[in-house]
Short mmCIF file of C-alpha atoms in Angstrom, two decimals:
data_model
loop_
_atom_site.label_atom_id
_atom_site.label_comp_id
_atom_site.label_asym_id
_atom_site.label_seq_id
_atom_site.Cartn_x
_atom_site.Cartn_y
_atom_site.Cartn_z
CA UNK A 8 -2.81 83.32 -53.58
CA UNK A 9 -2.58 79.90 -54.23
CA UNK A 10 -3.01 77.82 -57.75
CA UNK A 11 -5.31 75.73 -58.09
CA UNK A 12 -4.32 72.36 -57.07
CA UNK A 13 -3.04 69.40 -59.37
CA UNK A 14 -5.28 66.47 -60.30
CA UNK A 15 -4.15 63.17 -61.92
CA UNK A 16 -7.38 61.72 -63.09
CA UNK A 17 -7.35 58.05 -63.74
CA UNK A 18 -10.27 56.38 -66.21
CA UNK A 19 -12.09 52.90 -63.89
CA UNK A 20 -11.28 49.80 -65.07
CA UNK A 21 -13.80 46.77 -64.27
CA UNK A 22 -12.57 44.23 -62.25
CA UNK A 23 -11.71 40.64 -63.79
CA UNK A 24 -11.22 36.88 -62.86
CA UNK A 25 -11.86 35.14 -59.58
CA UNK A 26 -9.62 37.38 -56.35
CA UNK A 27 -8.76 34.43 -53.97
CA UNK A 28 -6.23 34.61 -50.99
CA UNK A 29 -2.80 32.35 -51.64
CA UNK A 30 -2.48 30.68 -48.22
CA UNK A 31 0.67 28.39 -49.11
CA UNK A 32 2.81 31.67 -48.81
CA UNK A 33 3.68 32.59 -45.03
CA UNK A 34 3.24 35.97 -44.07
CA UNK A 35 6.60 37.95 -44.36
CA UNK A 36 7.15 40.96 -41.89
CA UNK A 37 10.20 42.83 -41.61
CA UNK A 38 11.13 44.75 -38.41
CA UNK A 39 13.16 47.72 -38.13
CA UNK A 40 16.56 47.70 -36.97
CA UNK A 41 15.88 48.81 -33.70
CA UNK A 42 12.72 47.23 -33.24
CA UNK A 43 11.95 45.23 -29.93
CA UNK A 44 11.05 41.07 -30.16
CA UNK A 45 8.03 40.59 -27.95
CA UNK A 46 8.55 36.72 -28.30
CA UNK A 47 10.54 33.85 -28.23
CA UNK A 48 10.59 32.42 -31.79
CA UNK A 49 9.48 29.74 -33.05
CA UNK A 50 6.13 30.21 -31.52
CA UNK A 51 2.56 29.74 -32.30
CA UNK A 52 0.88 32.91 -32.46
CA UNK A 53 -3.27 34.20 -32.93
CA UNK A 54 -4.68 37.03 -34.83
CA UNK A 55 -3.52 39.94 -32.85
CA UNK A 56 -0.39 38.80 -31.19
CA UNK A 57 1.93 41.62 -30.66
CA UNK A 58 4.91 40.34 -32.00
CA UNK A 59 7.83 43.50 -32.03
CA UNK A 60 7.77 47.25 -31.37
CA UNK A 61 9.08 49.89 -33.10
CA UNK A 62 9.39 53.38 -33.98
CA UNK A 63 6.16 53.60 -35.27
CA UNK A 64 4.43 51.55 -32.64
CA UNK A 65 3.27 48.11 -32.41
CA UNK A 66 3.00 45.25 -34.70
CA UNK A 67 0.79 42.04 -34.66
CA UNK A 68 0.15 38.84 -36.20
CA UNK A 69 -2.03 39.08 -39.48
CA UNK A 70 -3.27 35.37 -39.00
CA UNK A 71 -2.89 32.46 -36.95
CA UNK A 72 0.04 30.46 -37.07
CA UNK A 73 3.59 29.45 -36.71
CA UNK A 74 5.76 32.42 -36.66
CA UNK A 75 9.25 31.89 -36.75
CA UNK A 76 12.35 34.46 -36.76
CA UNK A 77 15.13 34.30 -39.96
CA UNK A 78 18.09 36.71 -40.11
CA UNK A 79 19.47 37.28 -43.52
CA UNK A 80 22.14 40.26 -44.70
CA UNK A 81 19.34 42.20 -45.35
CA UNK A 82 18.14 41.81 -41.72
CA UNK A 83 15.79 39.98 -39.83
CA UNK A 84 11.96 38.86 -41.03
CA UNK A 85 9.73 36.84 -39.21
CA UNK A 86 7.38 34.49 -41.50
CA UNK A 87 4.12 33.20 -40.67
CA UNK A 88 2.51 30.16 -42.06
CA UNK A 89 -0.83 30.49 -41.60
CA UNK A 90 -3.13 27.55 -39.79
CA UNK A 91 -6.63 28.54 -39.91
CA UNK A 92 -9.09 30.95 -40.88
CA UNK A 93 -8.97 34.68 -40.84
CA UNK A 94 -11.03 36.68 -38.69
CA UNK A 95 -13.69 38.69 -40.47
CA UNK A 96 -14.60 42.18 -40.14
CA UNK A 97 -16.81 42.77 -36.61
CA UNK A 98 -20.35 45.03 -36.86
CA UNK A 99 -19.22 48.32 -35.18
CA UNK A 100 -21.05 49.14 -31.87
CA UNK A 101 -21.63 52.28 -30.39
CA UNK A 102 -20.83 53.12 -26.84
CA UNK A 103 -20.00 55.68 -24.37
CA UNK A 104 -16.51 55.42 -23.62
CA UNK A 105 -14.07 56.90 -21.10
CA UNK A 106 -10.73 58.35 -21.66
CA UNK A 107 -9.09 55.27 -20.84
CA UNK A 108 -11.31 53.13 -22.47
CA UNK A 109 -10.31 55.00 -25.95
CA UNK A 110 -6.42 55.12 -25.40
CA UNK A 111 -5.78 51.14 -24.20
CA UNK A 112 -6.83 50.25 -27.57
CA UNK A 113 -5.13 52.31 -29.76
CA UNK A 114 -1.58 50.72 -28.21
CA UNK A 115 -3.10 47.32 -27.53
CA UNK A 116 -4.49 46.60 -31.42
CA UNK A 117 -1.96 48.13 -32.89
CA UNK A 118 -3.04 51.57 -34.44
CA UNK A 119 -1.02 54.07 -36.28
CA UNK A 120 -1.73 57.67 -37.33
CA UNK A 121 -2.39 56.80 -41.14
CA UNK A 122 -1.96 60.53 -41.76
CA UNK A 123 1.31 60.89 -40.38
CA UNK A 124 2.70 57.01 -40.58
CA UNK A 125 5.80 57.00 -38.36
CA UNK A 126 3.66 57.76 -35.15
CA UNK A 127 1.95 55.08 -33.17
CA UNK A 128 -1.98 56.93 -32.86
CA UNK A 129 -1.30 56.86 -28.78
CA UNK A 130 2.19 58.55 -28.80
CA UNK A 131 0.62 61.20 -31.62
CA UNK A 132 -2.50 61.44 -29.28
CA UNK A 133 0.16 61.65 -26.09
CA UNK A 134 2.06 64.74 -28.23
CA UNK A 135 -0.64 66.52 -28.55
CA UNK A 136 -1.92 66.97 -25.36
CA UNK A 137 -1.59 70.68 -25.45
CA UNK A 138 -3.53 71.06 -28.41
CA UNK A 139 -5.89 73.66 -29.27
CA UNK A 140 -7.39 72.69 -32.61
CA UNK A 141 -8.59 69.28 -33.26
CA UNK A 142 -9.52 68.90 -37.30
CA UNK A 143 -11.43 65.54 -38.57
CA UNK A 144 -10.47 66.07 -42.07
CA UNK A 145 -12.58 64.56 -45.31
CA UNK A 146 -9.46 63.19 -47.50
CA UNK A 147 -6.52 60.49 -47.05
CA UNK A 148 -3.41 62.13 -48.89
CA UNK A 149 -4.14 60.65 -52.21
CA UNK A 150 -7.99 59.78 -51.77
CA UNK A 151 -7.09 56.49 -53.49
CA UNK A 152 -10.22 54.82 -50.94
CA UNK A 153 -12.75 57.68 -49.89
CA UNK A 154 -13.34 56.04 -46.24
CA UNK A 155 -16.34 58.85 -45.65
CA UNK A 156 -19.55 56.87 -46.71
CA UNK A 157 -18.15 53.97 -43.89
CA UNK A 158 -18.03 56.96 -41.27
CA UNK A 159 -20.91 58.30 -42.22
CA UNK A 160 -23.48 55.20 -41.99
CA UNK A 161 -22.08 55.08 -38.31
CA UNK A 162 -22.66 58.34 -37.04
CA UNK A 163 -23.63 57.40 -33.78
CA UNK A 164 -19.45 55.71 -33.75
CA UNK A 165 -18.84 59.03 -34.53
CA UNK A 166 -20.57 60.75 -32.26
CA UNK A 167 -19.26 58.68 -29.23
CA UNK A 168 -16.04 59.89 -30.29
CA UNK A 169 -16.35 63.78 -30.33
CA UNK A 170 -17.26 63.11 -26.57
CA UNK A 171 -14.47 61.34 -25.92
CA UNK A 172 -12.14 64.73 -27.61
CA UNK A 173 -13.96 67.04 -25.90
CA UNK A 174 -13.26 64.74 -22.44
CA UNK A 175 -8.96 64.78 -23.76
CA UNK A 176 -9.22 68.35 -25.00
CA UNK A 177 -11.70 70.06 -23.06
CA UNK A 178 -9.66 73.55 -24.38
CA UNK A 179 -9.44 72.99 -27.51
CA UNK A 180 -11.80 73.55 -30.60
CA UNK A 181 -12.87 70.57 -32.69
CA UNK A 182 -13.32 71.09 -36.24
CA UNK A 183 -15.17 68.22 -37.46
CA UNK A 184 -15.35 67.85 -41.39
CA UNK A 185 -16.53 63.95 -41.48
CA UNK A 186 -20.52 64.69 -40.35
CA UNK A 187 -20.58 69.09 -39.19
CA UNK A 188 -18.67 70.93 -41.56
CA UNK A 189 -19.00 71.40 -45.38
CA UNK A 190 -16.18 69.76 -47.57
CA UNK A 191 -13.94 72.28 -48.91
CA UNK A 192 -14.00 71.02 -52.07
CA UNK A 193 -16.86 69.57 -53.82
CA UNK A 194 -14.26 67.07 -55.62
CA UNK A 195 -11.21 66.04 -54.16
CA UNK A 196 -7.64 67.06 -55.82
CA UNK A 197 -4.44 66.54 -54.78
CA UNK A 198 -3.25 67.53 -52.64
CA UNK A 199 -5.77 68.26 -50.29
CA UNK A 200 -5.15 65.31 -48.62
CA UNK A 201 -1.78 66.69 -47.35
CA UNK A 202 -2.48 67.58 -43.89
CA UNK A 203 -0.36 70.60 -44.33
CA UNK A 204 -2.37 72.04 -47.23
CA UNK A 205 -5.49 71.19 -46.04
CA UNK A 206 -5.31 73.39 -42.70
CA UNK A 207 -3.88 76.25 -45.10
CA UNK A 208 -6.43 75.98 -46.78
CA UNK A 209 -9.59 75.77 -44.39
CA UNK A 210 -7.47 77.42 -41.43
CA UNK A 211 -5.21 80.00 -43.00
CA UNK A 212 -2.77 78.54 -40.49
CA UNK A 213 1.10 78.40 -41.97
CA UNK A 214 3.01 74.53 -42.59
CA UNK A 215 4.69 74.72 -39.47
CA UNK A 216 1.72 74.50 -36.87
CA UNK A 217 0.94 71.20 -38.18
CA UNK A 218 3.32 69.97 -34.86
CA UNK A 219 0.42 71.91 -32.72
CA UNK A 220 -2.06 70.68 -33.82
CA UNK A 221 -4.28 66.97 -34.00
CA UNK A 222 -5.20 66.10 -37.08
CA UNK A 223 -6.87 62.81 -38.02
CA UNK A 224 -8.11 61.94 -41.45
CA UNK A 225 -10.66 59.64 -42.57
CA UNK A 226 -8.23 56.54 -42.56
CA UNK A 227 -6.94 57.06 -39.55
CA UNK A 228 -10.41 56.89 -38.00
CA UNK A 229 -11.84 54.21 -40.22
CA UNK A 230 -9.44 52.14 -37.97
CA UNK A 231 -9.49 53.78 -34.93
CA UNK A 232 -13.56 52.89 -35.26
CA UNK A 233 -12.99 49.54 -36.09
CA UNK A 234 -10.70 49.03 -32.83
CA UNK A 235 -12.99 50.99 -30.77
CA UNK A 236 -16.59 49.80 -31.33
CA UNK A 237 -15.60 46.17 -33.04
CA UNK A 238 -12.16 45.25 -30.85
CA UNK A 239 -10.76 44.47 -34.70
CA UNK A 240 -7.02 44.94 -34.96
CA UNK A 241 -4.70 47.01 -36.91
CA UNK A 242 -3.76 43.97 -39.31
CA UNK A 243 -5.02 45.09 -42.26
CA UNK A 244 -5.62 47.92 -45.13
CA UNK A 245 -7.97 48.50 -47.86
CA UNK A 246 -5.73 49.10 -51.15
CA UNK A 247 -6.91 50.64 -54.73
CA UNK A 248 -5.40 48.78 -57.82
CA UNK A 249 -3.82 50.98 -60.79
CA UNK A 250 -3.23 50.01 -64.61
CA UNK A 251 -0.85 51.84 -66.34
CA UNK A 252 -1.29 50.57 -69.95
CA UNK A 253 1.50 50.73 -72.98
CA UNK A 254 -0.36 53.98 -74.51
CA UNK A 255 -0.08 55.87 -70.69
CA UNK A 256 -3.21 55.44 -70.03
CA UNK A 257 -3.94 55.04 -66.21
CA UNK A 258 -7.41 52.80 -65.04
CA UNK A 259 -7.87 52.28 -61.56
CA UNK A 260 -10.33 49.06 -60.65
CA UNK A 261 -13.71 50.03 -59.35
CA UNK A 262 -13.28 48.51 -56.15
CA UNK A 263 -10.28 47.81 -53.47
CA UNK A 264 -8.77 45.42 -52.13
CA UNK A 265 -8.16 44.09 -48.35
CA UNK A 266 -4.93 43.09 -47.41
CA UNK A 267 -3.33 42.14 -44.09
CA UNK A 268 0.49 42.80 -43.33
CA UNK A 269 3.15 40.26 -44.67
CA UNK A 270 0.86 39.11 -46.79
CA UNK A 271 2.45 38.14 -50.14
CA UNK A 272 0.81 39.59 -53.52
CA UNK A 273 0.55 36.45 -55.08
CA UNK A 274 -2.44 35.61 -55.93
CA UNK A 275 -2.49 39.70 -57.65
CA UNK A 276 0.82 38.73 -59.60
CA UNK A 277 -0.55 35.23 -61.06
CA UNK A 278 -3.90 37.38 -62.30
CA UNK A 279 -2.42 40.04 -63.73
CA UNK A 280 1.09 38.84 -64.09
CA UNK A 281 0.45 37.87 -68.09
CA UNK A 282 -0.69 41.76 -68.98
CA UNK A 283 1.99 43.13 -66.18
CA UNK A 284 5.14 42.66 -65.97
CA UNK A 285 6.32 45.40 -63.20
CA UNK A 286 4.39 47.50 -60.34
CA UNK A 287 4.95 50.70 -57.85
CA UNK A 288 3.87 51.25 -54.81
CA UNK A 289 1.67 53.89 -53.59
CA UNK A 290 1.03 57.33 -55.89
CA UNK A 291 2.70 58.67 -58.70
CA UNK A 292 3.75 61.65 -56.84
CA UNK A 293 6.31 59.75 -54.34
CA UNK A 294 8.33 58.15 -57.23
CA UNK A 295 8.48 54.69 -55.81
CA UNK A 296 11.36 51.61 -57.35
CA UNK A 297 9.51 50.32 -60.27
CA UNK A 298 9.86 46.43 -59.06
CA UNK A 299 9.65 42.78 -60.93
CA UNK A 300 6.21 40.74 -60.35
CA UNK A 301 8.40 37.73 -60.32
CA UNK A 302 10.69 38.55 -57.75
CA UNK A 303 7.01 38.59 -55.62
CA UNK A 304 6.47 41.11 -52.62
CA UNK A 305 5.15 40.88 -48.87
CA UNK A 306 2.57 44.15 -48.19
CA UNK A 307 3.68 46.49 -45.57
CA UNK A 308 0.41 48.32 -44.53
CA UNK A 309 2.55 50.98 -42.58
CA UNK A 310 3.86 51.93 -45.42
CA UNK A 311 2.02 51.21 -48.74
CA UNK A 312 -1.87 52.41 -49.45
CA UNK A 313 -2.02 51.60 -53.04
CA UNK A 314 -0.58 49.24 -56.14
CA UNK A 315 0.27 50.30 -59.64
CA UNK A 316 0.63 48.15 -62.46
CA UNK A 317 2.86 48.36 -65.54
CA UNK A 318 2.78 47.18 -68.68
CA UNK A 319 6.46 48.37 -68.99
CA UNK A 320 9.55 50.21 -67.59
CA UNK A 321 11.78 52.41 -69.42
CA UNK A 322 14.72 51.64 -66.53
CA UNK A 323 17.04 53.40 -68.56
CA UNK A 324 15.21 57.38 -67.85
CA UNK A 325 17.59 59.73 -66.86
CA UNK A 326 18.02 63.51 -65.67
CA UNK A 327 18.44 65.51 -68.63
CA UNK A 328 19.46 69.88 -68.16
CA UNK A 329 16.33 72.01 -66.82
CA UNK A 330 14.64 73.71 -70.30
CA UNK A 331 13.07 76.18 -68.32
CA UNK A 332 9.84 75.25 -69.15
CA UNK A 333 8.04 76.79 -65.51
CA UNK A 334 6.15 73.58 -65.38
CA UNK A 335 7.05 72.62 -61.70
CA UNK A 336 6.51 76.14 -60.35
CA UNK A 337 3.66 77.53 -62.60
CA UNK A 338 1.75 74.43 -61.22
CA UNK A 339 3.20 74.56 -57.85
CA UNK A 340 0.07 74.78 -55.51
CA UNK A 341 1.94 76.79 -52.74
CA UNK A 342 3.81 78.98 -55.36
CA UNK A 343 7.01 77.52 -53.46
CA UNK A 344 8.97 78.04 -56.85
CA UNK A 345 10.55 74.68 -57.08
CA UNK A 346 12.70 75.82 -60.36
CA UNK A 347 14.96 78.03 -58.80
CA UNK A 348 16.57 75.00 -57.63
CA UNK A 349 17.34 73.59 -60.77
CA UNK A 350 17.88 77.12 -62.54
CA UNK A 351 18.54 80.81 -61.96
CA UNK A 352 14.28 81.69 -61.68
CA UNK A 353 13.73 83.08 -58.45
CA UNK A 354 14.71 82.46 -55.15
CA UNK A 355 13.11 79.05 -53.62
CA UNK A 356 10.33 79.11 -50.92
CA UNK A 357 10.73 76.25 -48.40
CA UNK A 358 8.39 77.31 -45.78
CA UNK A 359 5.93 76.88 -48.48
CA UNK A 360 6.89 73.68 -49.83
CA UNK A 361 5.23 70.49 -48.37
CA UNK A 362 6.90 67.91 -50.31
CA UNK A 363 3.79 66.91 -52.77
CA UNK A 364 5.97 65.92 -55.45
CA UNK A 365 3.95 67.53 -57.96
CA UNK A 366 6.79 69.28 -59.56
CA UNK A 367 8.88 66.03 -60.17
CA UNK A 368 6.07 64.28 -61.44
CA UNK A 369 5.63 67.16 -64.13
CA UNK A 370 8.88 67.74 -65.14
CA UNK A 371 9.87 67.28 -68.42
CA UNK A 372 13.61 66.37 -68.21
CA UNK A 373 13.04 63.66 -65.64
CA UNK A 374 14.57 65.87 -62.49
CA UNK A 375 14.04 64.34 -59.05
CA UNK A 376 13.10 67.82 -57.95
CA UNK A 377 11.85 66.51 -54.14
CA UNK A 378 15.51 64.92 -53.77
CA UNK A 379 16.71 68.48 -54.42
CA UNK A 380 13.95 69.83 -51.83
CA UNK A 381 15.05 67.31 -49.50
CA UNK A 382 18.36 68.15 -49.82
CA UNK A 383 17.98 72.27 -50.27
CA UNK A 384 16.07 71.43 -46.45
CA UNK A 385 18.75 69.32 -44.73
CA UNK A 386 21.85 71.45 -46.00
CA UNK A 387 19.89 74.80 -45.06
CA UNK A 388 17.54 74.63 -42.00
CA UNK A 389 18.97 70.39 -40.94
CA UNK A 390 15.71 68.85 -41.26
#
């Protein structure tokens, strides 16, 4: 039996002041390590240059420009100053498509799997190949931007694209929760969104055949539709805007916000900047660096969905003794008994735990209980 999932429930805020785009920053990427140049830098560049591959696939100019390369201690960034307009967003067009037809553009413009970020969409399409459960799932892992009323005033988008899964997987059983199936849930809660959780949940199926199976969230296809039936390029994400306020209350503005890689958050800082002094990234759960607005910041859309600000930090928080309180495990939604890691109660679960971070955002004394999980996993099972 599972409990019943954990819900942070922000109040909306309206939005205020005039939202403009800062164009006399350049556009600030930062490639991995072991990422691959695809040009000779300087070099002008257009809207949808591939410019270096990595890891998690590959990355293109945001804008058109001059793009240069600068190596610091830090590493290398390339920087973009921008010379023109952007492109806008393209009318989607349905169309039959063949298999090829939908896997050259998920490598060409860039796509990654938005549910599971360090995979390029082709090499998690490629893994999969073997698959015999395919499950279009209603909810992004935090539901920050519900992406289902875009899906579902294209149906016909959508409905090009079940052919094309049943023409890649022609064993395997489609699940389709964006325009068949009944939501689980008539409101979302975190963490439904967790990919992991979700198939327990609607498949009875245990964490570990989440590597069998293809799983694609409403995110994830938002953009795969855009490259598909509008040739539009994986250069940009819709974000949601949080307020935490100096009484802990949490708003979240009615409406998001689009924003293409490297771009610098600017032109958020100087409107909120006099109310906010410091911002996260992302959700609660994950326990993101609290950061300065001054120090500014270049938008990673690999990595970050969503922008929190702060009123104020209290940088000087630290772990204090578990007091046994049984809030991390009581509201555990697996029942993976996160405080027997941090006291004698129980034994721990970890083929239950999916890393939600529920239990460290509860806990009382301040314990990073998901760097223990992450450590419990690596010391016992190397992973």
């Amino acid at each position: 039996m599972f409990s019943k999932p954990f819900l942070l429930q922000p109040r909306t805020v309206k939005e205020t002041g005039n939202r403009k785009t800062v164009l006399d920053e350049a556009y600030t990427l930062f490639p991995d390590r072991d990422a691959l140049l695809l040009k000779d830098f300087p070099v002008r560049v257009s809207v949808g240059d591939p410019l270096y591959k990595q890891s998690s696939g590959l990355v293109l100019s945001p804008v058109n420009g001059i793009a240069s390369l600068e190596h610091t201690e830090e590493g290398s960034k390339i920087r973009i100053v921008q010379d023109g307009n952007f492109i806008g967003s393209k009318p989607w067009i349905p169309k039959v498509l063949k298999k090829e037809e939908a896997l050259e553009p998920m490598d060409r413009l860039g796509l990654v799997s938005l549910d599971f970020p360090e995979h390029s969409l082709l090499s998690y399409f490629k893994s999969r190949q073997k698959t015999s459960l395919i499950i279009l799932a209603p909810f992004t892992r935090n539901q920050d931007v519900d992406y289902l009323p875009e899906l579902r005033k294209n149906l016909e988008c959508h409905a090009r694209f079940l052919e094309v899964l049943k023409s890649l997987f022609p064993e395997a059983q489609i699940r389709d929760y964006i325009s068949g199936l009944k939501s689980p849930v008539k409101n979302y809660a975190y963490p439904w969104g967790i990919p992991e959780y979700f198939l327990s949940q609607t498949e009875k199926l245990p964490f570990s055949k989440i590597k069998e199976i293809l799983y694609l969230g409403p995110e994830t296809l938002y953009n795969l539709y855009r490259a598909l039936f509008a040739d539009f390029p994986f250069i940009e994400r819709e974000i949601a805007l949080y307020f935490l306020g100096k009484n802990g209350g949490l708003r979240k503005a009615d409406s998001t916000v689009r924003i293409r890689n490297g771009q610098s958050l600017k032109f958020l800082f100087e409107e909120y900047g006099p109310k906010y002094s410091n911002f996260t990234l992302n959700s609660f759960y994950e326990k993101n660096p609290v950061r300065d607005i001054k120090k500014g910041f270049y938008w990673d859309i690999r990595q970050n969905y969503s922008l929190v600000f702060l009123t104020k930090h209290d940088s000087g928080r630290r772990e204090f003794p578990c007091v046994e309180c049984g809030e991390c495990s009581y509201n555990c939604p697996t029942q993976a008994n996160p405080m027997a890691l941090v006291s004698s109660f129980g034994n721990f679960n970890s083929s239950l735990c999916m890393e939600c971070g529920i239990c460290t955002f509860l806990c009382p004394s301040t314990i990073s209980l998901r760097t223990r999980i992450r450590t419990w996993k690596e010391a016992n099972h190397g992973f």
